[in-house]
Short mmCIF file of C-alpha atoms and ligand atoms in Angstrom, two decimals:
data_model
loop_
_atom_site.label_atom_id
_atom_site.label_comp_id
_atom_site.label_asym_id
_atom_site.label_seq_id
_atom_site.Cartn_x
_atom_site.Cartn_y
_atom_site.Cartn_z
CA MET A 17 0.00 0.00 0.00
CA LYS A 18 2.72 2.43 1.07
CA PRO A 19 6.14 2.06 2.66
CA ASP A 20 5.87 1.14 6.36
CA THR A 21 7.64 4.37 7.36
CA PHE A 22 5.35 6.66 5.29
CA MET A 23 4.57 9.91 7.15
CA VAL A 24 2.85 13.20 6.30
CA ASP A 25 3.86 16.31 8.28
CA GLN A 26 1.84 19.42 9.18
CA ASN A 27 2.82 20.97 5.82
CA ARG A 28 1.23 18.00 4.02
CA GLN A 29 4.70 16.86 2.94
CA ILE A 30 5.65 13.21 2.74
CA SER A 31 8.66 11.54 4.27
CA ILE A 32 9.80 7.95 4.03
CA GLY A 33 12.44 6.34 6.23
CA GLY A 34 12.59 9.65 8.08
CA VAL A 35 13.67 11.56 4.96
CA ALA A 36 11.53 14.23 3.27
CA LEU A 37 10.80 13.34 -0.35
CA ALA A 38 11.13 17.02 -1.34
CA TYR A 39 14.70 16.95 0.01
CA LEU A 40 15.52 13.80 -2.01
CA ALA A 41 14.08 15.34 -5.19
CA GLU A 42 16.27 18.43 -4.70
CA LYS A 43 19.37 16.42 -3.89
CA TYR A 44 19.15 13.73 -6.59
CA GLY A 45 16.82 15.24 -9.19
CA THR A 46 13.73 13.62 -10.71
CA PRO A 47 12.48 11.15 -11.74
CA LEU A 48 13.82 9.29 -8.72
CA TYR A 49 13.18 5.82 -7.34
CA VAL A 50 13.13 5.80 -3.53
CA LEU A 51 13.23 2.55 -1.54
CA ASP A 52 12.53 2.14 2.17
CA TYR A 53 14.93 -0.20 4.00
CA GLU A 54 12.52 -1.01 6.80
CA THR A 55 9.74 -2.13 4.49
CA ILE A 56 12.08 -4.44 2.56
CA VAL A 57 13.42 -5.99 5.76
CA HIS A 58 9.92 -6.44 7.24
CA ARG A 59 8.77 -8.29 4.12
CA ILE A 60 11.89 -10.49 4.11
CA LYS A 61 11.27 -11.39 7.75
CA ASP A 62 7.60 -12.19 7.03
CA TYR A 63 8.72 -14.86 4.56
CA GLN A 64 11.53 -16.16 6.74
CA ASP A 65 9.28 -16.42 9.80
CA ALA A 66 6.47 -18.11 7.90
CA LEU A 67 8.73 -20.61 6.17
CA SER A 68 10.57 -21.45 9.39
CA GLU A 69 7.25 -22.89 10.66
CA LEU A 70 7.51 -25.69 8.11
CA THR A 71 9.14 -29.01 8.94
CA PRO A 72 11.65 -29.25 7.40
CA PRO A 73 12.09 -25.44 7.33
CA GLY A 74 11.46 -23.83 3.95
CA GLN A 75 13.60 -21.24 2.19
CA ALA A 76 12.67 -18.00 0.42
CA PHE A 77 14.51 -16.95 -2.73
CA TYR A 78 13.91 -13.30 -3.60
CA ALA A 79 13.10 -12.99 -7.34
CA GLY A 80 15.77 -10.59 -8.60
CA LYS A 81 13.73 -9.77 -11.69
CA ALA A 82 11.50 -7.57 -9.50
CA PHE A 83 14.42 -5.28 -8.64
CA LEU A 84 18.13 -6.02 -8.45
CA CYS A 85 21.34 -4.08 -8.08
CA GLN A 86 24.51 -4.88 -6.17
CA ALA A 87 23.36 -3.12 -2.99
CA MET A 88 20.08 -5.05 -3.03
CA ALA A 89 21.99 -8.32 -3.41
CA GLY A 90 24.17 -7.23 -0.48
CA LEU A 91 21.09 -6.52 1.68
CA LEU A 92 19.65 -9.94 0.80
CA GLU A 93 22.93 -11.65 1.65
CA GLN A 94 23.05 -9.81 4.97
CA HIS A 95 19.63 -11.29 5.76
CA GLN A 96 20.53 -14.79 4.52
CA MET A 97 17.84 -14.74 1.82
CA GLY A 98 18.03 -16.95 -1.22
CA LEU A 99 18.08 -15.28 -4.64
CA ASP A 100 16.39 -16.33 -7.88
CA VAL A 101 18.27 -15.06 -10.94
CA VAL A 102 17.22 -15.45 -14.57
CA SER A 103 20.24 -14.38 -16.56
CA GLY A 104 24.01 -14.21 -16.56
CA GLY A 105 23.63 -10.49 -15.82
CA GLU A 106 21.59 -11.05 -12.65
CA LEU A 107 24.01 -13.79 -11.59
CA TYR A 108 26.99 -11.50 -12.18
CA THR A 109 25.34 -8.70 -10.16
CA ALA A 110 24.80 -11.06 -7.22
CA LEU A 111 28.30 -12.54 -7.33
CA GLN A 112 29.88 -9.08 -7.59
CA ALA A 113 28.02 -8.18 -4.40
CA GLY A 114 29.51 -11.22 -2.64
CA PHE A 115 26.25 -13.18 -2.59
CA ASN A 116 26.66 -16.81 -1.50
CA PRO A 117 26.13 -18.87 -4.72
CA GLU A 118 24.74 -21.81 -2.74
CA ARG A 119 21.63 -19.72 -2.06
CA ILE A 120 21.19 -18.85 -5.75
CA MET A 121 18.53 -20.47 -7.91
CA PHE A 122 19.28 -20.08 -11.62
CA HIS A 123 16.10 -19.69 -13.66
CA GLY A 124 14.97 -18.61 -17.12
CA ASN A 125 13.05 -20.32 -19.89
CA VAL A 126 15.94 -19.75 -22.30
CA LYS A 127 19.46 -20.12 -20.97
CA THR A 128 22.44 -19.96 -23.27
CA ARG A 129 25.22 -22.53 -23.07
CA GLU A 130 27.46 -19.79 -21.64
CA GLU A 131 24.94 -18.95 -18.93
CA ILE A 132 24.60 -22.60 -17.92
CA ALA A 133 28.40 -22.95 -17.77
CA TYR A 134 28.64 -19.71 -15.77
CA ALA A 135 26.05 -20.96 -13.25
CA LEU A 136 27.77 -24.33 -12.92
CA THR A 137 31.27 -22.92 -12.47
CA ALA A 138 29.92 -20.41 -9.94
CA HIS A 139 28.45 -23.41 -8.02
CA VAL A 140 24.91 -22.07 -7.78
CA GLY A 141 22.70 -24.10 -5.44
CA HIS A 142 20.07 -25.04 -8.04
CA ILE A 143 19.35 -24.69 -11.75
CA VAL A 144 15.70 -24.75 -12.80
CA CYS A 145 15.42 -26.58 -16.11
CA ASP A 146 12.68 -25.43 -18.46
CA SER A 147 12.78 -27.73 -21.50
CA MET A 148 14.09 -31.01 -22.95
CA ASP A 149 16.63 -29.14 -25.09
CA GLU A 150 17.88 -27.39 -22.01
CA LEU A 151 18.10 -30.61 -20.01
CA GLU A 152 20.49 -32.01 -22.64
CA ARG A 153 22.44 -28.74 -22.68
CA ILE A 154 22.83 -28.83 -18.89
CA GLU A 155 24.06 -32.44 -19.09
CA GLU A 156 26.58 -31.54 -21.80
CA GLU A 157 27.92 -28.49 -19.97
CA ALA A 158 28.13 -30.31 -16.63
CA ALA A 159 29.98 -33.19 -18.34
CA ARG A 160 32.39 -30.75 -20.01
CA ILE A 161 33.07 -28.97 -16.72
CA GLY A 162 33.19 -32.23 -14.78
CA CYS A 163 30.45 -31.65 -12.22
CA GLN A 164 26.91 -32.70 -11.37
CA ALA A 165 24.22 -30.07 -11.97
CA PRO A 166 21.65 -29.78 -9.15
CA VAL A 167 18.41 -29.48 -11.12
CA LEU A 168 14.76 -28.71 -10.47
CA LEU A 169 12.36 -29.35 -13.36
CA ARG A 170 9.91 -26.53 -14.05
CA ILE A 171 6.41 -27.94 -14.24
CA THR A 172 3.36 -26.19 -15.71
CA PRO A 173 0.68 -27.36 -13.29
CA GLY A 174 -2.32 -25.99 -15.24
CA ILE A 175 -3.56 -23.77 -12.44
CA GLU A 176 -5.43 -20.66 -13.54
CA ALA A 177 -4.62 -17.81 -11.24
CA HIS A 178 -6.97 -14.84 -11.44
CA THR A 179 -4.56 -12.26 -12.60
CA HIS A 180 -3.75 -10.34 -15.76
CA GLU A 181 -3.51 -12.68 -18.74
CA PHE A 182 -0.06 -11.55 -19.81
CA ILE A 183 1.51 -12.40 -16.50
CA ARG A 184 -0.13 -15.77 -16.10
CA THR A 185 2.43 -18.53 -16.57
CA GLY A 186 1.00 -21.72 -15.13
CA GLN A 187 -1.47 -22.70 -17.90
CA PHE A 188 -0.97 -25.84 -19.93
CA ASP A 189 -0.22 -23.81 -23.05
CA SER A 190 2.32 -21.63 -21.26
CA LYS A 191 5.73 -21.10 -22.86
CA PHE A 192 7.26 -22.07 -19.53
CA GLY A 193 8.26 -25.51 -18.33
CA PHE A 194 7.14 -29.11 -18.80
CA GLY A 195 3.40 -29.75 -19.12
CA LEU A 196 1.75 -32.36 -16.91
CA ALA A 197 -1.21 -33.02 -19.18
CA ASP A 198 0.82 -33.83 -22.31
CA GLY A 199 3.20 -36.19 -20.49
CA LEU A 200 6.22 -33.97 -21.08
CA ALA A 201 6.93 -33.67 -17.36
CA ASP A 202 6.91 -37.44 -17.06
CA ARG A 203 9.37 -37.78 -19.96
CA ALA A 204 11.59 -35.13 -18.40
CA VAL A 205 11.71 -36.93 -15.04
CA LYS A 206 12.55 -40.20 -16.80
CA ARG A 207 15.28 -38.59 -18.89
CA ALA A 208 16.79 -36.56 -16.02
CA LEU A 209 17.14 -39.72 -13.94
CA THR A 210 19.25 -41.34 -16.67
CA LEU A 211 21.66 -38.41 -17.06
CA GLU A 212 25.03 -38.88 -15.41
CA HIS A 213 25.74 -35.21 -14.77
CA VAL A 214 22.25 -34.13 -13.72
CA LEU A 215 21.25 -34.52 -10.10
CA LEU A 216 17.46 -34.26 -10.01
CA LYS A 217 16.53 -32.50 -6.78
CA GLY A 218 12.86 -31.73 -7.30
CA PHE A 219 10.29 -29.55 -9.03
CA HIS A 220 9.41 -25.95 -9.51
CA ALA A 221 6.08 -24.42 -10.53
CA HIS A 222 5.28 -20.71 -10.67
CA ILE A 223 1.64 -19.99 -11.40
CA GLY A 224 1.58 -16.25 -12.06
CA SER A 225 2.06 -12.86 -10.50
CA GLN A 226 -0.02 -10.39 -8.44
CA ILE A 227 -2.25 -13.28 -7.31
CA LEU A 228 -4.71 -12.21 -4.63
CA GLU A 229 -6.07 -15.61 -3.60
CA GLU A 230 -4.64 -18.25 -1.29
CA ASP A 231 -6.04 -21.41 -2.88
CA PRO A 232 -3.95 -21.41 -6.10
CA PHE A 233 -0.72 -21.56 -4.08
CA ILE A 234 -1.99 -24.44 -1.95
CA LEU A 235 -3.27 -26.25 -5.04
CA ASN A 236 0.09 -25.73 -6.70
CA ALA A 237 1.95 -27.41 -3.83
CA GLU A 238 -0.63 -30.21 -3.75
CA THR A 239 -0.29 -30.81 -7.50
CA LEU A 240 3.49 -31.09 -7.24
CA LEU A 241 3.16 -33.47 -4.31
CA ARG A 242 0.56 -35.70 -5.95
CA TYR A 243 2.55 -35.99 -9.18
CA SER A 244 5.65 -36.73 -7.11
CA LEU A 245 3.77 -39.63 -5.51
CA GLY A 246 3.01 -40.94 -8.99
CA TRP A 247 6.63 -40.62 -10.07
CA ASN A 248 7.71 -42.32 -6.88
CA GLN A 249 5.57 -45.27 -7.92
CA SER A 250 6.76 -45.33 -11.52
CA HIS A 251 10.42 -44.35 -11.14
CA GLY A 252 11.18 -45.06 -7.47
CA TRP A 253 12.37 -41.51 -7.01
CA TRP A 254 11.24 -38.81 -4.58
CA PRO A 255 11.96 -35.03 -4.59
CA GLU A 256 14.06 -33.29 -1.94
CA VAL A 257 12.63 -29.89 -2.91
CA LEU A 258 9.32 -28.47 -4.10
CA ASN A 259 9.60 -24.87 -5.22
CA ILE A 260 6.18 -23.23 -5.50
CA GLY A 261 7.46 -20.05 -7.15
CA GLY A 262 6.42 -16.47 -6.41
CA GLY A 263 3.32 -14.47 -7.25
CA PHE A 264 1.91 -13.15 -3.97
CA GLY A 265 -0.03 -10.02 -4.79
CA VAL A 266 0.27 -6.63 -3.10
CA ARG A 267 -2.23 -3.86 -2.38
CA TYR A 268 -1.88 -1.53 -5.36
CA GLN A 269 -5.48 -0.43 -4.92
CA PRO A 270 -7.69 -0.24 -1.81
CA GLY A 271 -9.77 -3.15 -3.18
CA ASP A 272 -6.75 -5.47 -3.45
CA HIS A 273 -6.57 -7.95 -0.57
CA PRO A 274 -3.28 -9.87 -0.65
CA PRO A 275 -3.30 -13.54 0.35
CA ARG A 276 -2.16 -14.39 3.89
CA LEU A 277 1.23 -16.02 3.76
CA THR A 278 0.84 -17.80 7.10
CA THR A 279 -2.48 -19.37 5.97
CA VAL A 280 -0.87 -20.66 2.78
CA VAL A 281 2.21 -21.99 4.54
CA SER A 282 0.31 -23.80 7.28
CA ALA A 283 -2.04 -25.41 4.72
CA ILE A 284 1.00 -26.58 2.75
CA ASN A 285 2.61 -27.94 5.92
CA GLU A 286 -0.49 -30.04 6.60
CA LEU A 287 -0.52 -31.35 3.05
CA LEU A 288 3.16 -32.22 3.15
CA HIS A 289 2.77 -34.31 6.29
CA GLU A 290 -0.50 -35.89 5.20
CA LEU A 291 0.66 -36.92 1.73
CA THR A 292 4.34 -37.82 2.18
CA PRO A 293 4.64 -41.59 2.72
CA LYS A 294 6.09 -42.45 6.15
CA GLU A 295 9.21 -44.09 4.70
CA LEU A 296 10.13 -40.93 2.70
CA ALA A 297 11.53 -37.57 3.80
CA VAL A 298 9.13 -34.61 3.68
CA PRO A 299 10.33 -32.33 0.82
CA ARG A 300 11.57 -28.80 1.57
CA ILE A 301 9.36 -25.99 0.32
CA PHE A 302 11.00 -23.11 -1.52
CA MET A 303 9.23 -19.86 -2.44
CA GLU A 304 10.33 -17.09 -4.82
CA PRO A 305 8.68 -13.81 -3.83
CA GLY A 306 9.60 -10.72 -5.82
CA ARG A 307 6.82 -8.14 -5.88
CA SER A 308 5.61 -8.85 -2.33
CA ILE A 309 9.10 -8.09 -0.95
CA ILE A 310 9.89 -4.90 -2.85
CA ALA A 311 6.80 -3.29 -4.44
CA GLU A 312 5.47 -1.46 -1.40
CA ALA A 313 8.95 -0.35 -0.32
CA GLY A 314 9.27 1.85 -3.43
CA VAL A 315 7.91 5.19 -4.58
CA THR A 316 8.83 7.21 -7.65
CA LEU A 317 9.15 10.99 -7.59
CA TYR A 318 8.35 13.03 -10.69
CA ARG A 319 8.33 16.76 -11.33
CA VAL A 320 5.13 18.14 -12.88
CA LEU A 321 6.18 20.06 -16.00
CA VAL A 322 2.89 20.70 -17.80
CA THR A 323 -0.76 21.01 -16.79
CA LYS A 324 -3.43 21.36 -19.42
CA SER A 325 -7.11 20.89 -20.13
CA VAL A 326 -8.14 19.59 -23.54
CA PRO A 327 -11.44 20.08 -25.41
CA GLY A 328 -14.06 17.87 -23.81
CA GLY A 329 -12.82 18.81 -20.35
CA LYS A 330 -10.14 16.18 -19.81
CA ARG A 331 -7.32 17.42 -17.62
CA TYR A 332 -3.73 16.27 -18.06
CA ILE A 333 -0.65 16.74 -16.00
CA SER A 334 2.61 15.74 -17.65
CA VAL A 335 5.72 14.72 -15.75
CA ASP A 336 9.44 14.28 -16.45
CA GLY A 337 9.27 10.45 -16.56
CA GLY A 338 6.89 7.81 -17.82
CA MET A 339 7.07 4.51 -19.66
CA GLY A 340 10.89 4.56 -19.68
CA ASP A 341 10.95 4.24 -15.89
CA ASN A 342 7.57 2.49 -15.43
CA ILE A 343 6.39 0.40 -18.38
CA ARG A 344 3.71 -1.45 -16.40
CA PRO A 345 0.73 0.85 -17.11
CA ALA A 346 1.43 0.64 -20.87
CA LEU A 347 2.27 -3.08 -20.80
CA TYR A 348 -0.36 -4.45 -18.41
CA GLN A 349 -2.74 -1.52 -17.82
CA ALA A 350 -1.35 -1.56 -14.28
CA GLU A 351 -2.93 0.99 -11.94
CA TYR A 352 -1.11 2.94 -9.25
CA ARG A 353 -2.02 5.46 -6.58
CA ALA A 354 -0.32 8.82 -6.25
CA ALA A 355 -0.22 12.07 -4.30
CA ILE A 356 1.07 15.60 -4.75
CA ASP A 357 3.75 16.30 -2.14
CA GLY A 358 2.83 19.33 0.02
CA LYS A 359 -0.87 18.93 -0.85
CA VAL A 360 -1.67 15.56 0.72
CA GLY A 361 -5.18 15.44 2.14
CA GLN A 362 -6.34 18.75 0.63
CA ASP A 363 -10.04 19.00 -0.24
CA ASN A 364 -9.67 20.48 -3.72
CA MET A 365 -9.27 17.21 -5.59
CA GLU A 366 -9.56 16.96 -9.36
CA THR A 367 -9.66 14.04 -11.74
CA VAL A 368 -6.58 14.02 -13.93
CA THR A 369 -4.62 11.80 -16.27
CA VAL A 370 -0.90 11.77 -15.66
CA ALA A 371 1.01 11.57 -18.94
CA GLY A 372 4.65 10.68 -19.40
CA ARG A 373 7.32 12.40 -21.48
CA TYR A 374 7.85 9.62 -24.02
CA CYS A 375 6.76 9.77 -27.66
CA GLU A 376 3.94 7.25 -27.41
CA THR A 377 0.24 7.99 -27.02
CA GLY A 378 0.13 5.03 -24.63
CA ASP A 379 2.65 6.65 -22.31
CA VAL A 380 0.16 7.35 -19.56
CA LEU A 381 1.18 6.62 -15.97
CA LEU A 382 -2.17 7.16 -14.24
CA LYS A 383 -5.56 7.37 -15.90
CA ASP A 384 -8.42 9.42 -14.48
CA ILE A 385 -7.26 9.50 -10.89
CA ALA A 386 -8.27 11.90 -8.12
CA LEU A 387 -5.34 14.15 -7.16
CA SER A 388 -5.00 17.43 -5.30
CA GLN A 389 -4.86 20.29 -7.81
CA ALA A 390 -1.39 20.12 -9.31
CA ALA A 391 0.70 23.02 -10.54
CA VAL A 392 3.90 23.17 -12.56
CA ASP A 393 6.96 22.27 -10.40
CA ASP A 394 4.91 20.22 -7.93
CA LEU A 395 6.32 16.87 -6.91
CA LEU A 396 4.20 13.86 -7.88
CA VAL A 397 4.70 10.76 -5.73
CA VAL A 398 3.64 7.44 -7.24
CA PHE A 399 3.34 4.59 -4.70
CA ASP A 400 4.20 0.88 -4.81
CA THR A 401 6.72 1.22 -7.64
CA GLY A 402 9.47 -0.89 -6.05
CA ALA A 403 8.80 -3.96 -8.23
CA TYR A 404 9.21 -4.24 -12.00
CA ASN A 405 9.83 -0.51 -12.49
CA TYR A 406 13.60 0.03 -12.31
CA SER A 407 14.20 -3.57 -13.47
CA MET A 408 12.06 -3.02 -16.59
CA ALA A 409 13.31 0.51 -17.29
CA SER A 410 14.64 1.41 -20.72
CA ASN A 411 16.45 4.21 -22.52
CA TYR A 412 13.59 4.79 -24.95
CA ASN A 413 13.93 8.26 -26.53
CA ARG A 414 17.50 8.18 -25.19
CA VAL A 415 16.38 9.30 -21.78
CA PRO A 416 18.85 8.30 -19.03
CA ARG A 417 17.47 5.94 -16.38
CA PRO A 418 16.72 7.51 -12.96
CA ALA A 419 18.77 7.02 -9.81
CA VAL A 420 17.73 4.66 -7.00
CA VAL A 421 18.07 5.87 -3.42
CA LEU A 422 17.57 3.85 -0.23
CA VAL A 423 16.29 5.62 2.89
CA HIS A 424 16.64 4.48 6.48
CA GLN A 425 16.39 6.26 9.83
CA GLY A 426 16.78 9.74 8.41
CA GLN A 427 19.68 8.88 6.08
CA ASP A 428 19.73 8.44 2.32
CA TYR A 429 22.06 6.12 0.41
CA LEU A 430 22.61 6.23 -3.35
CA TRP A 431 22.10 2.65 -4.58
CA VAL A 432 22.19 3.31 -8.31
CA ALA A 433 23.42 6.56 -9.85
CA ARG A 434 21.34 8.40 -12.44
CA GLU A 435 22.57 7.58 -15.94
CA SER A 436 24.31 10.37 -17.79
CA TYR A 437 24.26 11.27 -21.49
CA GLN A 438 27.79 9.78 -21.62
CA ASP A 439 26.38 6.48 -20.33
CA LEU A 440 23.94 6.52 -23.24
CA VAL A 441 26.67 6.56 -25.87
CA ARG A 442 29.23 4.41 -24.01
CA ALA A 443 28.58 1.27 -26.06
CA ASP A 444 28.04 3.09 -29.38
CA SER A 445 30.64 2.80 -32.11
CA PRO A 446 31.59 6.19 -33.53
CA TYR A 447 30.12 6.83 -36.97
CA ALA A 448 33.47 6.70 -38.82
CA MET A 449 34.09 3.13 -37.64
CA THR A 450 30.65 2.03 -38.77
CA LEU A 451 31.25 3.57 -42.17
CA ALA A 452 34.58 1.76 -42.56
CA GLU A 453 32.80 -1.60 -42.34
CA PHE A 454 30.81 -0.79 -45.51
CA ARG A 455 33.82 0.05 -47.70
C1 PLP B 13 9.72 -18.25 -12.01
C2 PLP B 13 9.34 -17.04 -11.27
N1 PLP B 13 9.57 -17.00 -9.94
C3 PLP B 13 9.25 -15.91 -9.21
C4 PLP B 13 8.68 -14.79 -9.80
C5 PLP B 13 8.34 -13.61 -8.95
O1 PLP B 13 7.00 -13.33 -8.97
P1 PLP B 13 6.40 -12.15 -8.07
O2 PLP B 13 7.24 -10.96 -8.29
O3 PLP B 13 5.02 -12.00 -8.56
O4 PLP B 13 6.47 -12.64 -6.65
C6 PLP B 13 8.42 -14.79 -11.18
C7 PLP B 13 7.80 -13.63 -11.83
O5 PLP B 13 7.34 -13.61 -12.91
C8 PLP B 13 8.76 -15.95 -11.93
O6 PLP B 13 8.54 -16.00 -13.25
#
């Protein structure tokens, strides 16, 4: 909903982590991503406490795709979290920050040979395998390196989570993983068990994102368990680990009611102990929360640069950021809440559409929302932007990406510097060189 340390003073100005947002905007410029340390740590502890109630204790792996930089990896390491990475770049970021590779889960539905080799030589704790082709590639790379790859097979359990269609991944026709219905998962288990350099550790299934119900998560764990029982019968093999993915929703809007983690975890604990045959060890449960750790910790600050009313009465305010720093409204019609700093709680609300600065009609951050009357130079604060904003940011229109600042107990810490124009051209070849290639 908002960072845990959100406060409004008598001047209607907002502070987070004991730091005034107006001060941060002056110091670092806008747009600016601000993250609250306390909120991140509270959410991490929620997962760790809930999963420690399981026997055997579970483990949470933060999904780096939601937001990752070296400092974030360092914070996660400090709190002994696991980390789910989906590319060589995320893996590199974590390793550079000194993250323990044993607590890294290497994901991705397409991994290059180089990425697989990188993960294996870095000794990551688990690799999640997504396809038959990849299974063979993992075997070949592990054989070449001379190691055994600890593998989870990604299963598509066919659970329909009620969320936006584009971020639903658990259906049978999903591009992700091995289907249960078409027998692919069964073939994958069979094949993995014959491979000399693959050590099959268990299964993974992620059913979607921003899920607001509890039942799909419980059903997901149950599906993995029941299929495991079948494979135990047919192949005499039993998983050490069941990874039920991420996807816990957050409260972007007042009507959003996130699922209760403790309810889900205790239901899964019951299932585990009811269904696991006495002679076998109860599998460990892994979870991969991204959004529910970081979304509410983040706000984005924008400067209002234009206000205008168009024929028909529609009122726009335009800000110095947009789809380059937050693609989610354009990509998923995601909705956010916002406030004008210094005017919080004023009566004179108006309905406005907040437009971005990018050259796309669809670059609209907030559609028809009630805001205090905004003027040029006001500071617009958009809430719950910690997840999938910075990590999905682009340089569209050659706009440098904003800085990321962490706040805690009245102090601010620069986590990621604002990109400069020089950064934008760093990887470009000068024109003369390009021309030489055509001669
Ligand atoms: C495999 C996997 N794990 C974890 C996550 C994190 O999901 P969320 O941020 O919704 O918790 C995702 C997100 O798409 C994912 O694809």
